[in-house]
Short mmCIF file of C-alpha atoms in Angstrom, two decimals:
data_model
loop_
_atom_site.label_atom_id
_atom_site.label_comp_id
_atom_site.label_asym_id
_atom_site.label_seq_id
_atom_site.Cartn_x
_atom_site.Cartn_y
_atom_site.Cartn_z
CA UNK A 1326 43.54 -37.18 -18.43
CA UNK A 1327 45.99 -34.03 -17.62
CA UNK A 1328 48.84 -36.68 -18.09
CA UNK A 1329 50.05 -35.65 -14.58
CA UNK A 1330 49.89 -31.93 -15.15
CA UNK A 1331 48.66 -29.34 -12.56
CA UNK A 1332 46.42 -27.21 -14.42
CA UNK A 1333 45.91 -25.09 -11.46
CA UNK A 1334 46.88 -21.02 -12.00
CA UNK A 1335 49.80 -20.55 -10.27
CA UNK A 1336 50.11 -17.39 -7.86
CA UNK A 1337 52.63 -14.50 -9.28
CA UNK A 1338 56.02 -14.19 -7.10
CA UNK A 1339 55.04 -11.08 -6.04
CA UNK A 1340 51.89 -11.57 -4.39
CA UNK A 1341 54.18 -13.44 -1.69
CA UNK A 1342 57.09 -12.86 -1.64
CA UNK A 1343 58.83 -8.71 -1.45
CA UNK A 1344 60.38 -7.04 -4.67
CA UNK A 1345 63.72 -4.77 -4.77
CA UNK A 1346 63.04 -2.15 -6.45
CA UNK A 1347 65.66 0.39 -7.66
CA UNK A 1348 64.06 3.71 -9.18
CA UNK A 1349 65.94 5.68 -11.38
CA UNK A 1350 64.61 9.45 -11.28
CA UNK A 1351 66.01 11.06 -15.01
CA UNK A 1352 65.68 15.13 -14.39
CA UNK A 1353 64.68 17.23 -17.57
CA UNK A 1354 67.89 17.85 -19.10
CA UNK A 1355 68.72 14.18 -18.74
CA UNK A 1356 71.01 12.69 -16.18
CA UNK A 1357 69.86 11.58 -12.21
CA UNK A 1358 67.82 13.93 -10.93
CA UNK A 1359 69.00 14.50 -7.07
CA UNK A 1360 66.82 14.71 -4.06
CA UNK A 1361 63.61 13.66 -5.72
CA UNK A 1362 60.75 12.63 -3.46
CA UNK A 1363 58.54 9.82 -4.19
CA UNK A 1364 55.81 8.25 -2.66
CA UNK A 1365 55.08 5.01 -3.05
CA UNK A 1366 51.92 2.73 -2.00
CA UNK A 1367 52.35 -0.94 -2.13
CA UNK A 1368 49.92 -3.34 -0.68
CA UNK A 1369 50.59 -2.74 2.67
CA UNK A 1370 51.42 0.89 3.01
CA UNK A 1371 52.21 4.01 2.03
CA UNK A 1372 56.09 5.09 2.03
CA UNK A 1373 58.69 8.19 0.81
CA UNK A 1374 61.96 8.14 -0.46
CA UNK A 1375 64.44 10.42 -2.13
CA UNK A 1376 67.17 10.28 -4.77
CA UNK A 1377 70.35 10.12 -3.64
CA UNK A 1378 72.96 12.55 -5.96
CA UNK A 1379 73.05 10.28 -9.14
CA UNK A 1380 69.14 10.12 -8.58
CA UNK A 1381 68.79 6.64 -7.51
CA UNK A 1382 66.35 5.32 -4.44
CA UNK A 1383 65.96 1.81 -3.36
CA UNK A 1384 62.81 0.13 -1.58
CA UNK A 1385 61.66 -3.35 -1.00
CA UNK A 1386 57.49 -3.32 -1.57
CA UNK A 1387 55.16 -5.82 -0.82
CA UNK A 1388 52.61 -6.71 -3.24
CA UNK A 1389 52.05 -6.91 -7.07
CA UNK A 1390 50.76 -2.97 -8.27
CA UNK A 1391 52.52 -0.09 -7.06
CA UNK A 1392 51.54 3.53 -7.12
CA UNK A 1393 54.26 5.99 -7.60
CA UNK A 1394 54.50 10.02 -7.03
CA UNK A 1395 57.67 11.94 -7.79
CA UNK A 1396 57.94 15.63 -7.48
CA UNK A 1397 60.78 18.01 -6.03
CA UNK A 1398 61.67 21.39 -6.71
CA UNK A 1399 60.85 23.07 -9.67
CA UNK A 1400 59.61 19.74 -11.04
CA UNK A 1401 56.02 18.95 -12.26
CA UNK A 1402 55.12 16.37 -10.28
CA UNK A 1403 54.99 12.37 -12.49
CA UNK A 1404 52.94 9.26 -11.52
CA UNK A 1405 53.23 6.11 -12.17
CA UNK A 1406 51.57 2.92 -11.80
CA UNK A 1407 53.81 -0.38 -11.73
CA UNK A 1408 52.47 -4.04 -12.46
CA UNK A 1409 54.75 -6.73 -10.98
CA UNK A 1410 52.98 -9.92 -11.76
CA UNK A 1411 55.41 -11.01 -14.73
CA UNK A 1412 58.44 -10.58 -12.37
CA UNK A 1413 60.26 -13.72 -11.53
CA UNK A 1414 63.55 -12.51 -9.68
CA UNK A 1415 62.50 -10.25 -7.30
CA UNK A 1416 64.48 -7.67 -8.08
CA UNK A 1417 62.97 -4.53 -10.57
CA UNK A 1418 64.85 -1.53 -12.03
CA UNK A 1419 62.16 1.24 -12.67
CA UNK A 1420 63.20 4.86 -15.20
CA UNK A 1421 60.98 7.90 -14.75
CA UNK A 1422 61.51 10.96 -16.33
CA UNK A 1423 60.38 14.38 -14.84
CA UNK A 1424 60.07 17.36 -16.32
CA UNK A 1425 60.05 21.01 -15.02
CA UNK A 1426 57.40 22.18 -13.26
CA UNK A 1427 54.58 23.83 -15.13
CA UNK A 1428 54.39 27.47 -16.54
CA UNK A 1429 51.67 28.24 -18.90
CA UNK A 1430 48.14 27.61 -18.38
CA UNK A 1431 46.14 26.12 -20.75
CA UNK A 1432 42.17 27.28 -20.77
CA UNK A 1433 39.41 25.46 -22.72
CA UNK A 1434 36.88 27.88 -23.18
CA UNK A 1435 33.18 26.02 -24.81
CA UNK A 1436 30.74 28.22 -26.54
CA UNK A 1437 27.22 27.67 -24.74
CA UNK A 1438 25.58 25.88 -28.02
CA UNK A 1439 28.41 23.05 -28.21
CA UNK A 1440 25.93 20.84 -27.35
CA UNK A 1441 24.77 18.03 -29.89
CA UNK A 1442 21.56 19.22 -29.74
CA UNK A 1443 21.75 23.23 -29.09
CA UNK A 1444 22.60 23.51 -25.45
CA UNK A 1445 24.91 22.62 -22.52
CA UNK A 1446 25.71 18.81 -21.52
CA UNK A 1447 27.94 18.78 -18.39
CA UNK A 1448 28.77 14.81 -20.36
CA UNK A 1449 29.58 16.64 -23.28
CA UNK A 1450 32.07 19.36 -21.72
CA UNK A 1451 34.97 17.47 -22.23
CA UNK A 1452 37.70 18.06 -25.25
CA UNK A 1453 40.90 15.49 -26.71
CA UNK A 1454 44.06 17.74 -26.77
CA UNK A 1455 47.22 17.97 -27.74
CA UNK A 1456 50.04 20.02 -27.73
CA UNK A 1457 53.30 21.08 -29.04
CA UNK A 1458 55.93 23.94 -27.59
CA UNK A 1459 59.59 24.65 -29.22
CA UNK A 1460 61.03 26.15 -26.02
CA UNK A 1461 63.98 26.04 -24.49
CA UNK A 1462 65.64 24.20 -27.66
CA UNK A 1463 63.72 21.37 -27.90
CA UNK A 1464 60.28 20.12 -28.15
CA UNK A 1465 57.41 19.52 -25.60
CA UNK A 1466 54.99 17.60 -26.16
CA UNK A 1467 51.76 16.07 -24.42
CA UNK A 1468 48.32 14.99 -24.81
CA UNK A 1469 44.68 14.09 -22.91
CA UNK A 1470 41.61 15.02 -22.05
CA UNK A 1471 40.33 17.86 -20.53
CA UNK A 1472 37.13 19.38 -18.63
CA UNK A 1473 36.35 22.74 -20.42
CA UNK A 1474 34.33 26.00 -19.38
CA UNK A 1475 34.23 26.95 -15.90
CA UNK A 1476 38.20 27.95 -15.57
CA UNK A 1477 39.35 24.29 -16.17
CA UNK A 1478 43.10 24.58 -17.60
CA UNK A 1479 46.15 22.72 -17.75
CA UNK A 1480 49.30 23.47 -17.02
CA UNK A 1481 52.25 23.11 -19.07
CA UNK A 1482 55.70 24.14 -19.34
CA UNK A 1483 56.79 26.58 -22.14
CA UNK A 1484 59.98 27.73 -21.49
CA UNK A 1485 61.87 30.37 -23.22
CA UNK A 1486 64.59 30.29 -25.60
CA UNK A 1487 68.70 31.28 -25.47
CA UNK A 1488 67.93 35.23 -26.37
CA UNK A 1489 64.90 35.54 -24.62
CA UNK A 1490 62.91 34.18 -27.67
CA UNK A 1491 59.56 31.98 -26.76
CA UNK A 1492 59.61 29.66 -29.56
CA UNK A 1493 56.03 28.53 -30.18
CA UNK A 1494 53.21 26.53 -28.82
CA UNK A 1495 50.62 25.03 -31.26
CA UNK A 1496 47.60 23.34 -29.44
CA UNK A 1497 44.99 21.15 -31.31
CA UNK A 1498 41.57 20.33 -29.22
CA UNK A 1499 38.58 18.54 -30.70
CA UNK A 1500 34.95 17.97 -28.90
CA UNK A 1501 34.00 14.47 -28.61
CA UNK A 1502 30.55 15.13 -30.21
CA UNK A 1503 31.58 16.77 -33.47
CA UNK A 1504 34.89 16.48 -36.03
CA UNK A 1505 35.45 20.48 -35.70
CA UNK A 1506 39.25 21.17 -34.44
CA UNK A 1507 40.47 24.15 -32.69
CA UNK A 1508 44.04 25.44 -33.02
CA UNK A 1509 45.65 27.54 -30.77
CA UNK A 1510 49.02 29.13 -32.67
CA UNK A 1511 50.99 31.80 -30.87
CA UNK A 1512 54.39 32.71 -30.13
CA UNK A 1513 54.15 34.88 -27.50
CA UNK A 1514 54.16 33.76 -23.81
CA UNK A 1515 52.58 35.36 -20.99
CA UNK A 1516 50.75 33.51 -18.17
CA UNK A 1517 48.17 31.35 -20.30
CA UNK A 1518 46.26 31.19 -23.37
CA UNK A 1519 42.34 30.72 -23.66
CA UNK A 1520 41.54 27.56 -26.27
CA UNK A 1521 37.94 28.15 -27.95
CA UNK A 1522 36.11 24.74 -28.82
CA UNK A 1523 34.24 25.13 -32.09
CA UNK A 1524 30.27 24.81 -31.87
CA UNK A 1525 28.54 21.70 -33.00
CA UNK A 1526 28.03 22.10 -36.59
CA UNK A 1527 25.38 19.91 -38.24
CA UNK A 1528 25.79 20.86 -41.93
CA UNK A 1529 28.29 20.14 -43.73
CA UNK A 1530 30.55 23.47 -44.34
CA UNK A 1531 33.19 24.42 -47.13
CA UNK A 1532 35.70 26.87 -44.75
CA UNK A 1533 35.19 27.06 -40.78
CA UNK A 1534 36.63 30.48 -39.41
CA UNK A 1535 37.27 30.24 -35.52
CA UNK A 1536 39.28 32.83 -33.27
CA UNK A 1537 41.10 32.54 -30.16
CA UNK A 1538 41.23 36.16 -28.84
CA UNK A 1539 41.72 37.37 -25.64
CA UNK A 1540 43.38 40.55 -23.42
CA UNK A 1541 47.23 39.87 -23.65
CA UNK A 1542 46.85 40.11 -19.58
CA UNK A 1543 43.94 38.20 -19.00
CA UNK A 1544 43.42 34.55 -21.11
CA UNK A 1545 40.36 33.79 -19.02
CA UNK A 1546 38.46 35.77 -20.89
CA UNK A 1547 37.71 35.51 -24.59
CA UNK A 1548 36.01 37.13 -27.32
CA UNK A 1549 33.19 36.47 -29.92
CA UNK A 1550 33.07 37.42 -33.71
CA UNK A 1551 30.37 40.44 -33.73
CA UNK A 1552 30.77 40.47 -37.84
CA UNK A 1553 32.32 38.47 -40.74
CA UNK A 1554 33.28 40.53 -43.79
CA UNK A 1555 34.41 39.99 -47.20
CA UNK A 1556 35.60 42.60 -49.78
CA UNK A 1557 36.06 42.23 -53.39
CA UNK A 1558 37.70 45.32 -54.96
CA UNK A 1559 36.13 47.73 -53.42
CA UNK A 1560 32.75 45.92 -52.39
CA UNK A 1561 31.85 44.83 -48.96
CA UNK A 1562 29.93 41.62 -50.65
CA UNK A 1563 26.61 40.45 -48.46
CA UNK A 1564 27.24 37.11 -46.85
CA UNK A 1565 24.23 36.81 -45.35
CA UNK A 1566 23.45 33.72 -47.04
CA UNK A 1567 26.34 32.19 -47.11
CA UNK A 1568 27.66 32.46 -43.93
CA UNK A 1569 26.81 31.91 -40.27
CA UNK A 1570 28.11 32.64 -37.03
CA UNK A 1571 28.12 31.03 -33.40
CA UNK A 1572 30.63 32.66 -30.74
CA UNK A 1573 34.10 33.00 -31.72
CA UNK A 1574 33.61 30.60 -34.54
CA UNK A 1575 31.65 31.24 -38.43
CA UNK A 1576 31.78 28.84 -41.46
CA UNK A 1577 30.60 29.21 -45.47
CA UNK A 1578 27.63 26.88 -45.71
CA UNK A 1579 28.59 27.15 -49.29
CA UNK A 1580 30.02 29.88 -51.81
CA UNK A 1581 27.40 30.64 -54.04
CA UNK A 1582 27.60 34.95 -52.58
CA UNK A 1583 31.34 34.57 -53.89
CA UNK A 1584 31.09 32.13 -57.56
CA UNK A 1585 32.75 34.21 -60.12
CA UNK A 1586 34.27 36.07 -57.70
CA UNK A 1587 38.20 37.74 -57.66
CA UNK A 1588 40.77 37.43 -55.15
CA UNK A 1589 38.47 37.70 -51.83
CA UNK A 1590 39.72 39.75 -48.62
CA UNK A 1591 37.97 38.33 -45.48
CA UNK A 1592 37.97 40.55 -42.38
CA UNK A 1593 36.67 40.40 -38.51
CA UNK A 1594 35.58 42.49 -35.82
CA UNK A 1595 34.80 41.36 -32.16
CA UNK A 1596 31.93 42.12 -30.35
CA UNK A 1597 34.06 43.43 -27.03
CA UNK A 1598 36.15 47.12 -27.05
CA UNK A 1599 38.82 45.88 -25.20
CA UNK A 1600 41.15 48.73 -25.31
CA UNK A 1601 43.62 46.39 -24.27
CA UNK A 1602 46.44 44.36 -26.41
CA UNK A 1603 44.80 41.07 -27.93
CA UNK A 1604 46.91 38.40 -28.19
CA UNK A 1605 45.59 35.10 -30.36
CA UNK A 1606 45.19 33.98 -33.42
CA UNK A 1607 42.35 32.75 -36.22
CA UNK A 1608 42.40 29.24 -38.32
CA UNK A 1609 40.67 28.45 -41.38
CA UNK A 1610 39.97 24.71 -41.78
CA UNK A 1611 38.40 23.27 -44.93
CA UNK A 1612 35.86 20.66 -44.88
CA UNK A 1613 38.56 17.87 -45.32
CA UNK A 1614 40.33 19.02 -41.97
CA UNK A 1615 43.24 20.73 -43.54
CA UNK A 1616 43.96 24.12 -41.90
CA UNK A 1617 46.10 27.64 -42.21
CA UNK A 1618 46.38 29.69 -38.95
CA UNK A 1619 47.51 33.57 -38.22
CA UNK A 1620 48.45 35.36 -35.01
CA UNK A 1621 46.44 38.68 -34.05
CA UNK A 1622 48.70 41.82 -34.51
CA UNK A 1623 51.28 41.85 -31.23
CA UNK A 1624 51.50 45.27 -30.24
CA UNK A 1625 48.11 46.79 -31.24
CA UNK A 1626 45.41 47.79 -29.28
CA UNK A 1627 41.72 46.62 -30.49
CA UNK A 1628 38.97 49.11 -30.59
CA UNK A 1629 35.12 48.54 -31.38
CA UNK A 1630 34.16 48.98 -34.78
CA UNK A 1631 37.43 48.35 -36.53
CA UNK A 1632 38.47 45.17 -38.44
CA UNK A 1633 41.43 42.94 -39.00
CA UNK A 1634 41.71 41.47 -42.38
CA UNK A 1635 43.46 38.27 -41.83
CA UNK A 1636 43.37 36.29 -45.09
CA UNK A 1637 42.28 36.07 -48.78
CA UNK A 1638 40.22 33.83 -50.47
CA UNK A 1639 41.81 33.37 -53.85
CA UNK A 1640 39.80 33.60 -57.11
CA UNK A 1641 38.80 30.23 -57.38
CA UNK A 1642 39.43 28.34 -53.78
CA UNK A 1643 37.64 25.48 -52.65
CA UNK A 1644 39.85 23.81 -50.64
CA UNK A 1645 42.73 25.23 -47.95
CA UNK A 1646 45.34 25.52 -50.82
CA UNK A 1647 43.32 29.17 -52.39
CA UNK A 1648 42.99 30.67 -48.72
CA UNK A 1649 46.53 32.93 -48.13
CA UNK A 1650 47.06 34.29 -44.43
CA UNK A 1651 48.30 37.68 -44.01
CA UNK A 1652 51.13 38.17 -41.55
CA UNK A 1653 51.70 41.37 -39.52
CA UNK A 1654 47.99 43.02 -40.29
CA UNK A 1655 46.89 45.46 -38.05
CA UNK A 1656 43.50 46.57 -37.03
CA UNK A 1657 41.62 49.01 -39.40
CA UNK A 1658 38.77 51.36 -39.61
CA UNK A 1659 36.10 49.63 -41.68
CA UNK A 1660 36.41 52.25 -44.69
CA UNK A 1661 40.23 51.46 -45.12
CA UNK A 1662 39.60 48.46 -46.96
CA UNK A 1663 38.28 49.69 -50.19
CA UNK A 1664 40.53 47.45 -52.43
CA UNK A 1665 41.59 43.87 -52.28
CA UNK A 1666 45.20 44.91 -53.15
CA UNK A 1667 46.44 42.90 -50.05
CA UNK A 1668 45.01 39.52 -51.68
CA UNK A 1669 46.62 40.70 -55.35
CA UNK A 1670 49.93 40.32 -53.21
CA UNK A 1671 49.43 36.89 -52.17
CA UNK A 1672 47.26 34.76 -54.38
CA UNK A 1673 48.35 33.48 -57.70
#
């Protein structure tokens, strides 16, 4: 009834018979990369080979999947997992490309009520990330998943520019459980950066206000908004109603403290004296996702009780097109900002 035709699945080459494999290691500047190391696990065992000088190693394997490690010096080490099931010659030509080795650590830092339902879920501590750094005259880019709290980071490489110039390094991170998005922005590179997840946020919001602020020599640790204030003219208006805060993170339920309001100049103080640098930055995302982010003041030293006014709410805003940034703001004694003149410069 098969009209002579073996119906039977046929067993892939590889599964007996050996495959040539020639493994061409491309370093991070393109080109061979010489005197690579890689391991390699076929079916059978585990082996290690090097590049020779135009970065090219040969092996014969044994089996169908292949596990690969490459590393060497001043690389970040690369693996790779090979499927050889579809191969009918026996013979396999495999490109990797390495990259340096890392140089900037990454920390995810979650606020103790970023659980779904008020509280901390070891399933839950997990964010989606991804990343962007103009370094060294080009881009680098990468994404995945990462454990956060606890001193979890990743490690990147962020290197500097011709001049001695850092470029800049924008990192987006979401938690699993909720749409809220935090962005990391900052230009200047030390040893790390600290990455605050956004609480889980139930209601729906019209601005989220989140900050990423930490000791210029210590990203571990980070620091929580201790007040939210808004000045119009020379009013400190009462947001009590409006407005709540969770950690390093605070959001406009709605703007009914603010209708018929002027240009609005929003300001925050932390609940730490540091008397250190902060280095950082705060993002204001609208309830549609769109966001504007500003770096903390480089070269100025935080103390308690003073505030940094970072952006304006322009007469009218509802969406991330009214909210203005302001660049270069450094921090100020609370009875400095008795008029709104810095929003008059910037809104409409």
């Amino acid at each position: 009834s098969n009209y002579g035709l073996d119906l039977r699945k046929v067993a892939p080459r590889c599964s007996y018979k050996m495959t040539w494999l020639q493994i061409v290691v491309e370093g991070p500047k393109g080109g061979g990369f010489p005197n690579a190391m890689i391991s390699i696990q076929d079916s059978k065992q585990m082996g290690k080979l090097c590049t020779d000088r135009n970065g090219v190693a040969k092996a014969a394997v044994k089996g169908c999947h292949l596990s690969m490690i490459v590393w060497g010096k001043d690389l970040q080490s690369t693996i790779r997992q090979v499927n050889l099931e579809n191969n009918k010659s026996g013979k396999q030509t495999i490109y990797i490309k390495v990259n340096s080795k890392c140089n900037f650590l990454l920390n995810f830092d979650m606020d103790s009520s970023s659980g779904p339902l008020g509280g901390t879920f070891d399933t839950y501590n997990t964010v989606q990330y991804q990343y962007v750094a103009k370094s060294g005259g080009h881009q680098v880019t990468g994404n995945g998943i990462a454990a956060a709290g606890n001193g979890n980071a990743i490690c990147i490489n962020w290197e500097p520019l011709t001049g001695g110039k850092t470029g800049s390094l924008k990192v987006q991170a979401v938690h699993p459980t909720s749409a809220e998005i935090s962005i990391l922005h900052i230009t200047k590179q030390n040893v790390g950066a600290a990455v605050n997840i956004p609480p889980y946020i139930e209601d729906s919001y019209k601005f989220l206000i989140c900050f990423n602020s930490y000791p210029a020599d210590d990203p571990d640790f980070t620091t929580n908004i201790d007040s939210l204030k808004a000045y119009d003219d020379d009013e400190d208006l009462d947001l009590s109603s409006s407005v709540e805060e969770d950690g390093n993170c605070a959001w406009f339920k709605d703007l009914d403290d603010l209708t018929d309001r002027e240009n609005t100049l929003l300001a925050i103080g932390w609940n730490e004296d540091t008397g250190e640098t902060l280095e950082g930055n705060a993002y204001i995302m609208d309830c549609n996702g769109k966001f504007a982010t500003v770096e903390l003041p480089k070269e100025n030293t935080y103390e308690y009780d003073q505030l940094w006014p970072f952006a304006c709410l322009c007469a009218g805003a509802k969406d991330i097109s009214g909210v203005k940034v302001l660049k270069n703001q450094d921090f100020v004694d609370d009875d400095s900002l008795n008029d709104n003149s810095k929003c008059d410069s910037v809104c409409p």
